[in-house]
Amino acid sequence: MAGLPASALTLKIPVPDLLALPAGASYHGKNGQAGVDVTSRGDTLVVTSTCDSLQRLLLWYEEELTRIRGDTVSVSEVSETEFKQRFNPVKIALIAFIAGMASGIVLTVLIKRRLYEK
C-alpha cells in the first residue's frame, strides 16, 4: 500500500472559553484523517485525538493477511493433491515385489546354467 498522507490538526481554543466550557460540552476539530475532541469533566480537561489513516492501514493489513493465508491454503492443497497422486505405497510395493521376483528368476536361471555347463 502506498504511504498514507500525513494529517495534522491544530485546535486553538482561548483559555477563557475553555474555562467557561459547560459540563458535557466539547470542542471538536477534524482535518483529513486527524481529529481531536476537547471536553471538560469537572476540573479536568480531557483531550482525545484520533487518526483514521491508522485504521485504514490496519484494515489494509488485515485484508492482505487474509489474501496471503488464502493463497497459502490453496498452494498447500495443490501440493497435498500432487503428493497423493505421485506416491501410492501399494503400487510401489507391488512393483518392487514383481521386480524382485523377476530378478530372482533370471539370476537363478543364469546361475544354474553356469553350474551345469562346467
Coordinates of N, CA and C in Angstrom, one line a residue:
M1 N 0.9 -1.2 0.0 CA 0.0 0.0 0.0 C 0.9 1.2 0.0
A2 N 0.5 2.2 -0.8 CA 1.3 3.4 -0.8 C 1.2 4.1 0.5
G3 N 2.2 5.0 0.8 CA 2.2 5.7 2.1 C 1.0 6.5 2.3
L4 N 0.5 6.6 3.4 CA -0.7 7.4 3.7 C -0.3 8.8 3.9
P5 N -1.0 9.8 3.4 CA -0.6 11.2 3.6 C -0.7 11.6 5.1
A6 N 0.2 12.4 5.5 CA 0.2 12.8 6.9 C -1.0 13.8 7.1
S7 N -1.6 13.8 8.3 CA -2.6 14.7 8.6 C -2.3 15.3 10.0
A8 N -2.4 16.6 10.1 CA -2.1 17.3 11.3 C -3.3 18.2 11.6
L9 N -3.5 18.4 12.9 CA -4.6 19.3 13.3 C -4.2 20.2 14.5
T10 N -4.4 21.5 14.3 CA -4.2 22.4 15.4 C -5.5 23.0 15.8
L11 N -5.9 22.8 17.0 CA -7.1 23.4 17.5 C -6.8 24.4 18.5
K12 N -7.1 25.7 18.2 CA -6.8 26.8 19.1 C -8.0 27.3 19.8
I13 N -8.0 27.1 21.1 CA -9.1 27.5 22.0 C -8.6 28.5 23.0
P14 N -9.2 29.7 23.1 CA -8.8 30.6 24.1 C -9.1 30.1 25.5
V15 N -8.2 30.4 26.4 CA -8.3 29.9 27.8 C -9.6 30.3 28.5
P16 N -10.1 31.6 28.3 CA -11.4 31.9 28.9 C -12.5 31.1 28.4
D17 N -12.5 30.8 27.1 CA -13.6 29.9 26.5 C -13.5 28.5 27.1
L18 N -12.3 28.0 27.3 CA -12.0 26.7 27.9 C -12.5 26.6 29.3
L19 N -12.3 27.7 30.1 CA -12.7 27.7 31.5 C -14.2 27.8 31.5
A20 N -14.9 28.5 30.6 CA -16.3 28.7 30.6 C -17.1 27.5 29.9
L21 N -16.4 26.5 29.6 CA -17.0 25.3 28.9 C -17.9 24.6 29.9
P22 N -19.2 24.5 29.5 CA -20.2 23.9 30.5 C -19.9 22.4 30.5
A23 N -20.4 21.7 31.5 CA -20.3 20.3 31.6 C -21.0 19.6 30.5
G24 N -20.3 18.6 29.9 CA -20.9 17.8 28.8 C -20.6 18.4 27.4
A25 N -20.2 19.7 27.4 CA -19.9 20.3 26.1 C -18.5 20.0 25.7
S26 N -18.2 20.2 24.4 CA -16.9 19.9 23.9 C -16.6 20.6 22.7
Y27 N -15.3 20.8 22.4 CA -14.8 21.3 21.1 C -14.3 20.2 20.2
H28 N -14.7 20.3 19.0 CA -14.3 19.2 18.0 C -13.5 19.9 16.9
G29 N -12.6 19.1 16.3 CA -11.8 19.6 15.2 C -11.4 18.4 14.3
K30 N -11.5 18.5 13.0 CA -11.1 17.5 12.1 C -10.4 18.0 10.9
N31 N -9.3 17.4 10.5 CA -8.5 17.8 9.3 C -8.0 16.6 8.6
G32 N -8.6 16.2 7.5 CA -8.1 15.0 6.8 C -8.5 13.8 7.7
Q33 N -7.5 13.0 8.0 CA -7.8 11.8 8.8 C -7.6 12.1 10.3
A34 N -7.0 13.3 10.7 CA -6.8 13.6 12.1 C -8.0 14.3 12.7
G35 N -8.3 13.9 13.9 CA -9.4 14.5 14.6 C -9.1 14.7 16.1
V36 N -9.7 15.7 16.7 CA -9.5 16.0 18.1 C -10.8 16.3 18.8
D37 N -10.9 16.0 20.0 CA -12.1 16.3 20.8 C -11.7 16.7 22.2
V38 N -12.1 18.0 22.6 CA -11.7 18.5 23.9 C -13.0 18.7 24.7
T39 N -12.9 18.0 25.9 CA -14.1 18.0 26.8 C -13.6 18.4 28.2
S40 N -14.5 19.0 28.9 CA -14.3 19.4 30.3 C -15.1 18.5 31.2
R41 N -14.4 17.8 32.1 CA -15.1 16.9 33.1 C -14.7 17.4 34.5
G42 N -15.5 18.1 35.1 CA -15.2 18.7 36.4 C -14.0 19.7 36.3
D43 N -13.0 19.5 37.0 CA -11.8 20.3 36.9 C -10.7 19.7 36.0
T44 N -11.1 18.7 35.2 CA -10.2 18.0 34.4 C -10.5 18.3 32.9
L45 N -9.5 18.6 32.1 CA -9.6 18.8 30.7 C -9.2 17.5 30.0
V46 N -10.1 16.9 29.2 CA -9.9 15.7 28.5 C -9.7 16.0 27.0
V47 N -8.6 15.6 26.5 CA -8.3 15.8 25.1 C -8.1 14.4 24.4
T48 N -9.0 14.1 23.4 CA -8.9 12.8 22.7 C -8.6 13.1 21.3
S49 N -7.6 12.4 20.8 CA -7.3 12.6 19.3 C -7.4 11.2 18.6
T50 N -7.7 11.3 17.3 CA -7.9 10.1 16.5 C -7.2 10.3 15.2
C51 N -6.9 9.2 14.5 CA -6.3 9.3 13.2 C -6.9 8.1 12.4
D52 N -7.7 8.5 11.4 CA -8.4 7.4 10.6 C -7.4 6.7 9.7
S53 N -6.2 7.3 9.4 CA -5.3 6.6 8.5 C -4.7 5.4 9.1
L54 N -4.5 5.4 10.4 CA -4.1 4.2 11.1 C -5.1 3.1 11.0
Q55 N -6.4 3.4 11.1 CA -7.5 2.4 11.0 C -7.5 1.9 9.5
R56 N -7.3 2.8 8.6 CA -7.3 2.3 7.2 C -6.1 1.4 6.9
L57 N -5.0 1.8 7.5 CA -3.8 0.9 7.3 C -4.0 -0.4 8.0
L58 N -4.6 -0.5 9.2 CA -4.9 -1.7 9.8 C -5.9 -2.6 9.0
L59 N -6.9 -2.0 8.4 CA -7.8 -2.7 7.6 C -7.1 -3.3 6.4
W60 N -6.2 -2.5 5.8 CA -5.5 -3.0 4.6 C -4.6 -4.2 4.9
Y61 N -3.9 -4.1 6.1 CA -3.0 -5.2 6.5 C -3.9 -6.5 6.8
E62 N -5.1 -6.3 7.4 CA -5.9 -7.4 7.7 C -6.4 -8.1 6.4
E63 N -6.7 -7.3 5.4 CA -7.2 -7.8 4.1 C -6.0 -8.5 3.4
E64 N -4.8 -7.9 3.5 CA -3.6 -8.5 2.9 C -3.3 -9.9 3.5
L65 N -3.4 -9.9 4.8 CA -3.1 -11.2 5.6 C -4.1 -12.2 5.2
T66 N -5.4 -11.9 5.1 CA -6.4 -12.8 4.7 C -6.1 -13.4 3.3
R67 N -5.7 -12.5 2.3 CA -5.4 -12.9 1.0 C -4.2 -13.8 1.0
I68 N -3.2 -13.5 1.7 CA -2.0 -14.4 1.7 C -2.3 -15.7 2.3
R69 N -3.1 -15.7 3.4 CA -3.5 -17.0 4.0 C -4.3 -17.9 3.0
G70 N -5.2 -17.2 2.3 CA -5.9 -18.0 1.2 C -5.0 -18.5 0.2
D71 N -4.0 -17.8 -0.3 CA -3.1 -18.3 -1.3 C -2.3 -19.4 -0.7
T72 N -1.9 -19.3 0.6 CA -1.1 -20.4 1.2 C -1.9 -21.7 1.3
V73 N -3.2 -21.6 1.7 CA -4.0 -22.7 1.8 C -4.2 -23.4 0.5
S74 N -4.4 -22.6 -0.6 CA -4.7 -23.2 -1.9 C -3.4 -23.9 -2.4
V75 N -2.2 -23.3 -2.2 CA -1.0 -23.9 -2.6 C -0.7 -25.2 -1.8
S76 N -1.0 -25.2 -0.5 CA -0.8 -26.4 0.2 C -1.7 -27.5 -0.2
E77 N -3.0 -27.2 -0.6 CA -3.9 -28.2 -1.0 C -3.4 -28.8 -2.3
V78 N -2.9 -28.0 -3.2 CA -2.4 -28.5 -4.5 C -1.2 -29.4 -4.3
S79 N -0.3 -29.0 -3.3 CA 0.8 -29.8 -3.0 C 0.4 -31.2 -2.4
E80 N -0.6 -31.2 -1.6 CA -1.1 -32.4 -1.0 C -1.7 -33.3 -2.1
T81 N -2.4 -32.7 -3.0 CA -3.0 -33.5 -4.1 C -1.9 -34.1 -4.9
E82 N -0.9 -33.3 -5.3 CA 0.2 -33.8 -6.1 C 0.9 -34.9 -5.4
F83 N 1.1 -34.8 -4.1 CA 1.8 -35.8 -3.3 C 1.0 -37.1 -3.3
K84 N -0.3 -37.0 -3.1 CA -1.1 -38.2 -3.1 C -1.1 -38.9 -4.4
Q85 N -1.1 -38.1 -5.5 CA -1.2 -38.7 -6.8 C 0.2 -39.3 -7.2
R86 N 1.3 -38.8 -6.8 CA 2.6 -39.3 -7.1 C 2.9 -40.6 -6.4
F87 N 2.7 -40.7 -5.1 CA 3.2 -41.8 -4.3 C 2.0 -42.6 -3.8
N88 N 1.9 -43.8 -4.3 CA 0.9 -44.8 -3.8 C 1.7 -45.9 -3.3
P89 N 1.8 -46.1 -2.0 CA 2.6 -47.1 -1.4 C 2.3 -48.6 -1.9
V90 N 1.0 -48.9 -2.1 CA 0.7 -50.2 -2.6 C 1.2 -50.5 -4.0
K91 N 1.1 -49.5 -4.8 CA 1.7 -49.6 -6.2 C 3.2 -49.8 -6.1
I92 N 3.9 -49.0 -5.3 CA 5.3 -49.1 -5.2 C 5.7 -50.5 -4.7
A93 N 5.0 -51.0 -3.7 CA 5.3 -52.3 -3.1 C 5.1 -53.4 -4.1
L94 N 4.0 -53.3 -4.9 CA 3.7 -54.3 -5.9 C 4.8 -54.3 -7.0
I95 N 5.2 -53.1 -7.5 CA 6.3 -53.0 -8.5 C 7.6 -53.6 -7.9
A96 N 7.9 -53.3 -6.7 CA 9.2 -53.8 -6.1 C 9.1 -55.3 -6.0
F97 N 8.0 -55.9 -5.6 CA 7.8 -57.3 -5.5 C 8.0 -58.0 -6.8
I98 N 7.3 -57.5 -7.9 CA 7.5 -58.1 -9.2 C 8.9 -58.0 -9.7
A99 N 9.5 -56.8 -9.5 CA 10.9 -56.6 -9.9 C 11.8 -57.6 -9.2
G100 N 11.6 -57.8 -7.9 CA 12.4 -58.8 -7.1 C 12.2 -60.2 -7.6
M101 N 11.0 -60.6 -7.9 CA 10.7 -61.9 -8.4 C 11.3 -62.1 -9.7
A102 N 11.2 -61.2 -10.6 CA 11.8 -61.3 -12.0 C 13.3 -61.4 -11.9
S103 N 13.9 -60.5 -11.1 CA 15.4 -60.6 -11.0 C 15.8 -61.9 -10.3
G104 N 15.1 -62.4 -9.4 CA 15.4 -63.7 -8.7 C 15.3 -64.9 -9.7
I105 N 14.3 -64.9 -10.6 CA 14.2 -65.9 -11.6 C 15.3 -65.9 -12.6
V106 N 15.6 -64.7 -13.1 CA 16.7 -64.5 -14.0 C 18.0 -64.9 -13.4
L107 N 18.3 -64.5 -12.2 CA 19.6 -64.9 -11.5 C 19.6 -66.4 -11.3
T108 N 18.5 -67.0 -10.9 CA 18.5 -68.5 -10.7 C 18.8 -69.2 -12.0
V109 N 18.2 -68.8 -13.1 CA 18.4 -69.4 -14.4 C 19.9 -69.3 -14.8
L110 N 20.4 -68.1 -14.7 CA 21.8 -67.8 -15.0 C 22.8 -68.7 -14.2
I111 N 22.6 -68.7 -12.9 CA 23.5 -69.5 -12.0 C 23.4 -71.0 -12.3
K112 N 22.2 -71.5 -12.5 CA 22.1 -72.9 -12.9 C 22.8 -73.3 -14.2
R113 N 22.7 -72.4 -15.2 CA 23.3 -72.7 -16.5 C 24.8 -72.7 -16.3
R114 N 25.4 -71.8 -15.5 CA 26.8 -71.8 -15.3 C 27.3 -73.0 -14.6
L115 N 26.5 -73.4 -13.6 CA 26.9 -74.6 -12.8 C 26.9 -75.9 -13.6
Y116 N 25.9 -76.0 -14.5 CA 25.7 -77.3 -15.3 C 26.6 -77.3 -16.5
E117 N 27.1 -76.1 -16.9 CA 28.0 -76.1 -18.1 C 29.4 -76.6 -17.7
K118 N 29.8 -76.5 -16.5 CA 31.1 -77.0 -16.1 C 31.2 -78.4 -15.9

